Coordinates of C-alpha atoms in Angstrom, one line a residue:
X1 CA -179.9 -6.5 41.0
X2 CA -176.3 -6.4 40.4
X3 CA -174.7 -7.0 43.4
X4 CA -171.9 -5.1 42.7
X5 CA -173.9 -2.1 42.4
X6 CA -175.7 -2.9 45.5
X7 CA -172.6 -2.9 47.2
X8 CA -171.3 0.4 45.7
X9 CA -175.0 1.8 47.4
X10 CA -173.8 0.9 50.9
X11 CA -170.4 1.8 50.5
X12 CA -171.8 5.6 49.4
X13 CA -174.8 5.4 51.9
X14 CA -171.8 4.7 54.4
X15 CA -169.7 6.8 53.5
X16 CA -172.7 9.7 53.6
X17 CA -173.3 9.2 56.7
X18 CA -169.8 8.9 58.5
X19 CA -169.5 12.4 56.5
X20 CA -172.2 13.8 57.9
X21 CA -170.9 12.6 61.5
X22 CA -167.8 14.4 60.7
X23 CA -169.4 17.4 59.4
X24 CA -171.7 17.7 62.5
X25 CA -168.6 17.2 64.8
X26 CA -167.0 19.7 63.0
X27 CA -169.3 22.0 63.3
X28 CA -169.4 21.7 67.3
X29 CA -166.0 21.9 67.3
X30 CA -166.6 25.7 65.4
X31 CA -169.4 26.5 67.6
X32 CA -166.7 26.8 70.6
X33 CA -164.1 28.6 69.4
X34 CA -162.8 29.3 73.3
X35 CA -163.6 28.1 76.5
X36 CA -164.2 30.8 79.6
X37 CA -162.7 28.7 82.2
X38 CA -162.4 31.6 84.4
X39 CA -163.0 35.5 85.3
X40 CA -161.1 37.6 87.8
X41 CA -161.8 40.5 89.2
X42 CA -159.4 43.6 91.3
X43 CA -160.8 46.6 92.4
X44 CA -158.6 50.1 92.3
X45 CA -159.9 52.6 93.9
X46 CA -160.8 54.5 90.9
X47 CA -161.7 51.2 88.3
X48 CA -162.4 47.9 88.4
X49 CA -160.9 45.1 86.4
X50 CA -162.2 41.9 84.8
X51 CA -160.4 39.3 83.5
X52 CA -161.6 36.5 81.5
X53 CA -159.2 33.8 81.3
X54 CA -159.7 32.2 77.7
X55 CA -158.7 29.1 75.7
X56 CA -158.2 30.3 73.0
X57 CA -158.9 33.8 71.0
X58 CA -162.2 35.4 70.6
X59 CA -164.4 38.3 69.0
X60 CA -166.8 40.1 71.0
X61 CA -168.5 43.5 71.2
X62 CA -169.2 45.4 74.3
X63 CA -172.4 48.2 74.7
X64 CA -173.8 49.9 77.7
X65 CA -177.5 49.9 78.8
X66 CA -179.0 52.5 81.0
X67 CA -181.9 52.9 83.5
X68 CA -181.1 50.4 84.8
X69 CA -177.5 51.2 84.3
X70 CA -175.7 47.2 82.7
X71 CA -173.0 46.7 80.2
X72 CA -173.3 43.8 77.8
X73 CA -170.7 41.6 76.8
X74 CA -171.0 39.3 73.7
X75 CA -168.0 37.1 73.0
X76 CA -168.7 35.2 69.9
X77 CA -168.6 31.0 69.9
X78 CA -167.8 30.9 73.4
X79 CA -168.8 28.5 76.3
X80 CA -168.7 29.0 80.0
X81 CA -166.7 26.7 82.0
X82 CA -166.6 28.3 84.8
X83 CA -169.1 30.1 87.8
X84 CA -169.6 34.0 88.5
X85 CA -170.2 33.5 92.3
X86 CA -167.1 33.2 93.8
X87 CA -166.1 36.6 92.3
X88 CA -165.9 39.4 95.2
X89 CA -167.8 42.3 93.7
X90 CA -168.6 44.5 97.1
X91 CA -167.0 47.5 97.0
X92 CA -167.1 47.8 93.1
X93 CA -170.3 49.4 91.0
X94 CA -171.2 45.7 89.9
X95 CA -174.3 44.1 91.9
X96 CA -174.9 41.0 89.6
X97 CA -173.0 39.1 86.9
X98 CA -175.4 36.8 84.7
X99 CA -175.2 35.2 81.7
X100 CA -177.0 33.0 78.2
X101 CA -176.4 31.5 75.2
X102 CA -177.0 33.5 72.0
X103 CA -177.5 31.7 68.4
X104 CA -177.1 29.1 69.9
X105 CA -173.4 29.2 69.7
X106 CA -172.6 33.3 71.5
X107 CA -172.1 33.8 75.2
X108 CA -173.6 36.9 76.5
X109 CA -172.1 38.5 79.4
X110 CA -174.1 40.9 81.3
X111 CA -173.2 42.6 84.8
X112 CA -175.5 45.1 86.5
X113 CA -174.5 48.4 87.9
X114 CA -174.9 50.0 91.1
X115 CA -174.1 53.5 88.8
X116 CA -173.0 54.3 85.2
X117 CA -169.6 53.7 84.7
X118 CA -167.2 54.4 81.6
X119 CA -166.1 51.1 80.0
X120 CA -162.9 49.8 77.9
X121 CA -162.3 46.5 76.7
X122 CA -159.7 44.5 74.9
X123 CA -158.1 41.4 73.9
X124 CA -154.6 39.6 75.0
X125 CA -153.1 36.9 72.7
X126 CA -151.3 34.0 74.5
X127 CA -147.8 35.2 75.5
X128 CA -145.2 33.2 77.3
X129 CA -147.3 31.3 80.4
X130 CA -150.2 33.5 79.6
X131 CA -152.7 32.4 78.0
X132 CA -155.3 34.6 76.0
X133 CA -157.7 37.1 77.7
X134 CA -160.2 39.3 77.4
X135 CA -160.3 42.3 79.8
X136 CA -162.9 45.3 80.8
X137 CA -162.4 48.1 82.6
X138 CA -165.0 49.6 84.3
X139 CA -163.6 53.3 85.2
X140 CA -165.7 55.2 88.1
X141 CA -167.3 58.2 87.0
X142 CA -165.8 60.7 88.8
X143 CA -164.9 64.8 88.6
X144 CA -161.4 65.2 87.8
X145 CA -159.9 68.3 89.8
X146 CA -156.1 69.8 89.1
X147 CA -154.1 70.9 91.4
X148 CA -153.1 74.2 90.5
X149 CA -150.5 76.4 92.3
X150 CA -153.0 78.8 93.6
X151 CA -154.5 75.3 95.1
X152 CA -151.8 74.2 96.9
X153 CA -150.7 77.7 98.4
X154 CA -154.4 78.0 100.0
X155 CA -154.2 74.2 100.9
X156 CA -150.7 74.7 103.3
X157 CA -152.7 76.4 105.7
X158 CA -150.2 78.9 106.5
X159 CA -147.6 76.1 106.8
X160 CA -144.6 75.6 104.6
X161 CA -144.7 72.4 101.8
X162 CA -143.8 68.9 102.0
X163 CA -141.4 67.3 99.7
X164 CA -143.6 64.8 98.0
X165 CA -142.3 61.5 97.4
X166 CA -144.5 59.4 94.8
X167 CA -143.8 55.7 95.9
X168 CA -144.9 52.8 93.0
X169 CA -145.2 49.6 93.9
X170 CA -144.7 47.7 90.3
X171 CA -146.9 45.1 88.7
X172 CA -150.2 44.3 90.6
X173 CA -153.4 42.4 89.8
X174 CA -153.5 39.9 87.0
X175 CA -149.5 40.8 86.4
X176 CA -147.6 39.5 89.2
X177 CA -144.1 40.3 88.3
X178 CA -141.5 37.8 88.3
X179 CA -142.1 34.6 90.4
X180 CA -139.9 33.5 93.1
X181 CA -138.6 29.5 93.6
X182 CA -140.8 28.0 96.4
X183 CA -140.2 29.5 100.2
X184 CA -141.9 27.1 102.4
X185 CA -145.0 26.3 101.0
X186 CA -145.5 29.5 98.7
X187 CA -144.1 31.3 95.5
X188 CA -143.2 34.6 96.6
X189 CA -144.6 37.1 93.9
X190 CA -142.9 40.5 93.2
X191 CA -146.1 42.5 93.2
X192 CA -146.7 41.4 96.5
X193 CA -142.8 41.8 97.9
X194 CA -142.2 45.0 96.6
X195 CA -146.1 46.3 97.7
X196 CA -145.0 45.3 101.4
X197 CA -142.1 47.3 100.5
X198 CA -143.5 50.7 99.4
X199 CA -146.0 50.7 102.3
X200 CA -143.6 50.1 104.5
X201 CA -141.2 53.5 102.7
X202 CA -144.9 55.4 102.7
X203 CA -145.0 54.9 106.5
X204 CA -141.3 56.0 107.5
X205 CA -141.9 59.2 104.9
X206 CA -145.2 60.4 106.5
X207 CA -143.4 60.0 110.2
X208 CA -140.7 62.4 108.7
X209 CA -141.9 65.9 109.1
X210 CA -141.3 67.7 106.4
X211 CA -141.9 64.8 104.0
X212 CA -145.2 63.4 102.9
X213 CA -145.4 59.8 100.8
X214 CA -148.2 59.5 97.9
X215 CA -148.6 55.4 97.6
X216 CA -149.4 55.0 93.7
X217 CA -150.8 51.5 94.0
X218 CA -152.1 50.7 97.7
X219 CA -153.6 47.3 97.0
X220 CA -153.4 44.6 94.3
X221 CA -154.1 45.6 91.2
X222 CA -152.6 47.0 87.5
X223 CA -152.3 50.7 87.2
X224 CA -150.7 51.0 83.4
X225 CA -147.2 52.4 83.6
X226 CA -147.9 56.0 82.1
X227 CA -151.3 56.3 84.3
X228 CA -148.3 55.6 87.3
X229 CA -145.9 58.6 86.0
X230 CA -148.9 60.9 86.0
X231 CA -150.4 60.1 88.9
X232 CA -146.8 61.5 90.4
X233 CA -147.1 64.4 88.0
X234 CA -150.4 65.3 89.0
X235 CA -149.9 65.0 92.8
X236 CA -146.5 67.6 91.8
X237 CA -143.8 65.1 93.1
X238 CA -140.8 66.2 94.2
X239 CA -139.1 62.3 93.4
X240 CA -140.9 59.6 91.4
X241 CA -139.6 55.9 93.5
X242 CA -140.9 52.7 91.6
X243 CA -140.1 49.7 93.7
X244 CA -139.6 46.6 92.0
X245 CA -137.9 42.8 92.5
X246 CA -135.1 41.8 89.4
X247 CA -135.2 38.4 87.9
X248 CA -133.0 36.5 85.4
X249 CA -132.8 33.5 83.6
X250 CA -129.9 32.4 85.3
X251 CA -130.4 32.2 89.3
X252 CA -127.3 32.5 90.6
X253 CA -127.7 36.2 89.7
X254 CA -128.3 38.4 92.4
X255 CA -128.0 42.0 94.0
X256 CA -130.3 45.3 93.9
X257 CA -129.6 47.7 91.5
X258 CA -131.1 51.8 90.7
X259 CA -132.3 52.4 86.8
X260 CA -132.8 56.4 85.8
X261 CA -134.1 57.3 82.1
X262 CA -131.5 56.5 79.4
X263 CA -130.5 60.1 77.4
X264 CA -132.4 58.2 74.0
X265 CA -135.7 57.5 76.2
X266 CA -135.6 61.5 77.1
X267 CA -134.9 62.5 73.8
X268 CA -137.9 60.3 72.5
X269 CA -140.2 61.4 75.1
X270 CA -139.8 65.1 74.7
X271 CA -140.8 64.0 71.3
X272 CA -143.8 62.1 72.3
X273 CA -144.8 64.8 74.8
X274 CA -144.8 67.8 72.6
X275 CA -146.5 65.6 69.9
X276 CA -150.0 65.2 72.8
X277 CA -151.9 68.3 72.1
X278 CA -153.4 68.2 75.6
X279 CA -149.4 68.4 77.2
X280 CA -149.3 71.9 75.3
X281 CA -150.5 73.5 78.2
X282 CA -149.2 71.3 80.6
X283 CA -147.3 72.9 83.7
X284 CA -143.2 71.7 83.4
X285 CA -141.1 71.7 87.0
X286 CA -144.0 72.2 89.6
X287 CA -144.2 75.4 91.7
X288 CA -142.5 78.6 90.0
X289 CA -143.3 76.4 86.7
X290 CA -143.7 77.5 82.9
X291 CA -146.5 77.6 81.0
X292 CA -146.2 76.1 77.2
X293 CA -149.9 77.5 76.3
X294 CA -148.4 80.7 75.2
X295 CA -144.8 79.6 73.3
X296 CA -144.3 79.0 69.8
X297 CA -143.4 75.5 68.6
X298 CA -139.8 75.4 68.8
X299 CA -140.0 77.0 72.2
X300 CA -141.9 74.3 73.5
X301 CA -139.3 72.1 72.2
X302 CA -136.7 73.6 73.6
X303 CA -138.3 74.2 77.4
X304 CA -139.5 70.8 77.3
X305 CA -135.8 69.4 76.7
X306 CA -134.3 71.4 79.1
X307 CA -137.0 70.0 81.6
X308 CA -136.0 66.8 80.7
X309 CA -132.6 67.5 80.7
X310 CA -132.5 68.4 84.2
X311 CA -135.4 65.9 85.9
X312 CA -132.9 63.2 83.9
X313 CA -129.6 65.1 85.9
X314 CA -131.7 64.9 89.3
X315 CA -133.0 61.1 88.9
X316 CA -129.3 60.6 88.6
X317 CA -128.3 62.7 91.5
X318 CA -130.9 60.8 93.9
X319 CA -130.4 57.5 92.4
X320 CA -126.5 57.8 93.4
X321 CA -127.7 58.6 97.2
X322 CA -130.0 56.4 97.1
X323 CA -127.7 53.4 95.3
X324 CA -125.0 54.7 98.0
X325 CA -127.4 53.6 100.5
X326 CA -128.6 50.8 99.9
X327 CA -125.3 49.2 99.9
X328 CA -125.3 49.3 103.2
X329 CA -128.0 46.6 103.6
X330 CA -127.6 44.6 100.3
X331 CA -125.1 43.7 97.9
X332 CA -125.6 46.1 94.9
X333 CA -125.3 44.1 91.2
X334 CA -123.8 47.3 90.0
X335 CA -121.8 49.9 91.5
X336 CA -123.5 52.8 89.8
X337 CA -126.8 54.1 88.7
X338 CA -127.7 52.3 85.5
X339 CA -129.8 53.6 82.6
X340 CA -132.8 52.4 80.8
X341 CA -136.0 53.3 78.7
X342 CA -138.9 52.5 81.4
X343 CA -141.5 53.8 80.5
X344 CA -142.5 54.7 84.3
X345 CA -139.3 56.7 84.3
X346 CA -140.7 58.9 81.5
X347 CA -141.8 62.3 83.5
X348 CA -140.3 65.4 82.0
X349 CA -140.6 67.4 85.5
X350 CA -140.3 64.8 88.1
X351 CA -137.3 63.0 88.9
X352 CA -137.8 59.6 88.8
X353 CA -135.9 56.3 89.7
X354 CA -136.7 52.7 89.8
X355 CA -135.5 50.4 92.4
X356 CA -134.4 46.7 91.9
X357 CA -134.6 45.8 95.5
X358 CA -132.6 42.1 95.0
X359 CA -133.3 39.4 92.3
X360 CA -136.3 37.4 93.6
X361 CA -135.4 34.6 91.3
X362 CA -132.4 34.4 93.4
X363 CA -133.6 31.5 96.3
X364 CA -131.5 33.5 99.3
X365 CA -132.6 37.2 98.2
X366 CA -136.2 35.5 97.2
X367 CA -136.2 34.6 101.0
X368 CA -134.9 37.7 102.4
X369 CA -137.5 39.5 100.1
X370 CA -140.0 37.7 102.0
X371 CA -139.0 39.0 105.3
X372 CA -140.2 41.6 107.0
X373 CA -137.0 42.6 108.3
X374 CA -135.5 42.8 105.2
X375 CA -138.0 44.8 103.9
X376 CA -138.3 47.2 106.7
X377 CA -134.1 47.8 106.3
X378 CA -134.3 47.9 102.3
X379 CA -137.3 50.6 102.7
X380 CA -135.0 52.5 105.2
X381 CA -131.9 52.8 103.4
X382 CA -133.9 54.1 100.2
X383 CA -135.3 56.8 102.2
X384 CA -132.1 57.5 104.2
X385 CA -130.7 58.1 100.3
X386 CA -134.1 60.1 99.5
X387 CA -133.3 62.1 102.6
X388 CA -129.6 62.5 102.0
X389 CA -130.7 64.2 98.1
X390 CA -133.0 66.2 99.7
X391 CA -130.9 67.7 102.1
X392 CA -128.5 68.7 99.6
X393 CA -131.5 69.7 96.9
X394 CA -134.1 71.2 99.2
X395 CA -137.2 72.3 97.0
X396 CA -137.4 75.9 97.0
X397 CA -141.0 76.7 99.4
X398 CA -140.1 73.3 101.6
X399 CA -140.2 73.1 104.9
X400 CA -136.4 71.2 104.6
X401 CA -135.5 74.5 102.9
X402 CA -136.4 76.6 105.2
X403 CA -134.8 74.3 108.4
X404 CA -131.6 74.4 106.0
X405 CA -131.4 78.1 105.5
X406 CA -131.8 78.8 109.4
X407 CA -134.8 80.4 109.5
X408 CA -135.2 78.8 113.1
X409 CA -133.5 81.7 114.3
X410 CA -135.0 84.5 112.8
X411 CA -139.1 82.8 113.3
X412 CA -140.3 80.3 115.7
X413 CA -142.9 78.8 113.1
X414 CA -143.3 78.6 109.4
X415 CA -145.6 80.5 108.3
X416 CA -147.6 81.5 104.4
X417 CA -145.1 79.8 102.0
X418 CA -145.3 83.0 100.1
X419 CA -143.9 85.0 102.9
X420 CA -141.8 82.4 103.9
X421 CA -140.0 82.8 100.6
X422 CA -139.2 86.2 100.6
X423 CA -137.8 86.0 103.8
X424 CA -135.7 83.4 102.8
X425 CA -134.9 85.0 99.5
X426 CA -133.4 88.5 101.5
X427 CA -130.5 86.1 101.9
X428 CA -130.5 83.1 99.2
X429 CA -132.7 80.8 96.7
X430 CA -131.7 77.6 96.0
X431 CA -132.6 76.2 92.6
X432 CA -134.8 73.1 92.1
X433 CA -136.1 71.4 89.0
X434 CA -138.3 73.8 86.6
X435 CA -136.7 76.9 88.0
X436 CA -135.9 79.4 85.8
X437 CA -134.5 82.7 86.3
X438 CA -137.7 84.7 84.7
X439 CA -140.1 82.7 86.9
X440 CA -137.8 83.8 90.1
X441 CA -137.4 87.0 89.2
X442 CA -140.9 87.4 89.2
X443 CA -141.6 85.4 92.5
X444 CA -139.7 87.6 94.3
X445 CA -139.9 90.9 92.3
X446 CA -137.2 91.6 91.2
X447 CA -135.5 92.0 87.7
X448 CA -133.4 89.4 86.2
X449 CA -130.8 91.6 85.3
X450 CA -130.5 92.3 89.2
X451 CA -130.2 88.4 90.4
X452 CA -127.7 87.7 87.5
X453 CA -125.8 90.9 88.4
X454 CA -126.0 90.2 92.0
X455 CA -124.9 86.5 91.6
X456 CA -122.2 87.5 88.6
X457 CA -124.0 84.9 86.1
X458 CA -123.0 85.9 82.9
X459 CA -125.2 84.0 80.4
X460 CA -128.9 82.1 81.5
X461 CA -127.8 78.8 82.4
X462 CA -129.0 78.0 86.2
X463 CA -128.2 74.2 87.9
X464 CA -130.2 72.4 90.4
X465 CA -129.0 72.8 94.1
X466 CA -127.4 76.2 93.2
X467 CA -127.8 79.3 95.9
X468 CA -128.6 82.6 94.5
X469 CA -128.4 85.9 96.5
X470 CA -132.0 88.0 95.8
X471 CA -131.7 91.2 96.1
X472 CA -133.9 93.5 97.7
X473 CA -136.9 94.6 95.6

């Protein structure tokens, strides 16, 4: 044989196989696509969160199983790096969390349910220092109830109302906020800093009589930021506080600071707003509110704006107390309230502010964000300014309204807010957010002609914190 050609054999049979080796290593190499090397898990007290911590992108579908009640993950070419027992499922509908290999290169995730659950999944491309995910929610099944007005008048138990302050902790669960430089041995994180925070406000409020807090998040985890501004909306807030911790690139920056909604974001939202069918018949400015069921298109517009219009002129109002405050027990980056599009700031009927309560970046205000004293005096001085708005703005029905207008002297104890406010009303009503001069007129019986004629108002423009004399009916 030539040997030539018998060389040219064991160069191809060579070169076959090292192919082959290559096209067999490729081939692992696409059976994994990502790595699981982890899954976390928070519990809210109406959800639980998973998180699976990926290295790299994936494609899965999600399905749920009943009797017994399980949902099924299946995330395609994915291994599992990483063990389910160290996950802390009492307390959430998830008694098991199992898994196996499907065509030999799909992961199927399966966890079993105490009870059916609605489910939600999606996926998070790598971003910054995060890498990508995958997350489910598992949201409790639960009967929704609104409170109406009827609700909450049978609820005071002959008593007059609380001025509700909604207090948001920012950030929680898998989102941690910004990152402080090291204190001792630990990273102080701003969802845990500005949690101690609001807990620490909640407490000081409920002591307050008169004023009762509602904590949006009360442990660590994610609540999205529009879920936060309704949560506040449905418990009828009279303010909206979300707590947060600043942090910049450069770290000699430093100082707390107070954000209201910019005029564009309030423009934009009473856009968005109008444009959810299921806001149509939403209830804008709380008790003595209007009803949008019944109004014509434009209409809508137009009462929905004016909402905005005046929550945004009250966020300002209280941020300024607030701001005025706080200066008292940290230096303030800027002298006045500032203005920007958060999206947690975004509530056409409740006044709403976000607090910068120092710049944790910052290694002195990271360290006196860590203390306990300095958060006990920074949740102080935001109430004092809460306190200070209030006192000036006192929400019509309140029990802050009615110590104002010196019905001491004329009652020993409150009693049904809807007596309380016609006694109050035989002298003045002072206007809060949503007010209107329809809506008053009928609260207390009266015509409209009679209140503006009585009070000399010439056109229909009301402002909050303004007294009106009622006149008898």
């Amino acid at each position: 044989m030539n040997t030539t050609l018998l060389g040219l054999k064991k160069i191809n049979k060579s070169t076959l196989i090292i192919a082959l080796l290559l096209i067999s290593s490729l081939n692992s190499l696409a059976a994994w696509a990502a790595n699981i090397d982890g899954l976390r898990l928070w519990r809210a007290p109406d959800n639980t969160r998973l998180v699976f911590d990926l290295s790299g992108s994936v494609q899965h579908k999600i399905f749920t199983l009943a009797n017994p009640d399980r949902i099924v993950i299946d995330i395609k070419s994915a291994k599992l790096n990483t063990k389910f027992s160290d996950l802390k499922i009492t307390d959430t509908p998830i008694t098991k969390v199992r898994s196996a290999t499907r065509n030999s290169t799909d992961l199927r995730v399966v966890l079993d349910l105490k009870t059916s659950v609605q489910v939600k999944s999606f996926s998070l491309k790598k971003h910054g220092n995060k890498r990508d995910r995958l997350v489910v929610d598992l949201f409790d099944q639960k009967q929704s109830s609104t409170k109406t007005v009827e609700k909450i008048t049978q609820q005071s138990n002959d008593k007059l109302r609380d001025i509700i302050i909604a207090i948001d902790a920012g950030h929680g669960g898998e989102d941690p906020g910004a990152i402080g430089p090291k204190i001792g041995k630990h990273e102080p994180l701003e969802k845990d800093v500005v949690l101690a925070i609001s807990k620490k406000l909640a407490a000081m409020v409920n002591a307050e009589k008169g004023y009762r807090a509602i904590l949006v998040r009360t442990g660590d985890y994610y609540i999205p930021l529009r879920k936060r501004r309704d949560i506040a909306r449905k418990e009828r807030a009279d303010l909206f506080i979300s707590i947060h911790a600043d942090a910049f690139k450069d770290r000699r920056a430093k100082g707390a600071s107070i954000f209201a909604l910019s005029r564009r974001g309030a423009t934009s939202e009473t856009a968005r707003f109008l444009a959810q069918k299921e806001n149509e018949a939403d209830l804008i400015g709380g008790v003595g509110s209007v009803s949008l069921d019944d109004k014509d298109e434009m209409l809508r517009g137009v009462l929905v704006d004016l909402s905005m219009t005046a929550t945004l002129n009250s966020s300002l109002d209280a941020g300024a107390k607030i701001l005025k405050s706080i200066d008292s027990v940290a230096k303030l980056h800027k002298q006045q309230v500032e203005q920007a599009s958060f999206a947690v700031l975004k509530s056409p009927d409740v006044p709403s502010i976000l607090v910068e309560t120092g710049f944790i970046s910052n290694h002195d205000e990271a360290k006196k964000l860590s203390s306990s004293y300095y958060q006990t005096n920074m949740a102080k001085s935001v109430f004092s300014g809460a306190k200070q708005y209030f006192n000036q703005y006192p929400p019509a029905g309140s029990y802050i309204a009615w110590e104002k207008s010196g019905s001491k002297s004329i009652a020993k104890a409150p009693i049904n807010k809807t007596s309380t406010r016609k006694s109050i009303a035989e002298r003045e009503h002072i206007i809060s957010h949503g007010d209107t001069l329809s809506a008053i007129a009928q609260r207390y019986q009266v015509s409209v002609n009679q209140i503006k004629t009585t009070n000399r108002i010439s056109g229909s423009v009301i402002r909050i914190g303004q007294k009106l004399t009622i006149p008898a009916s």
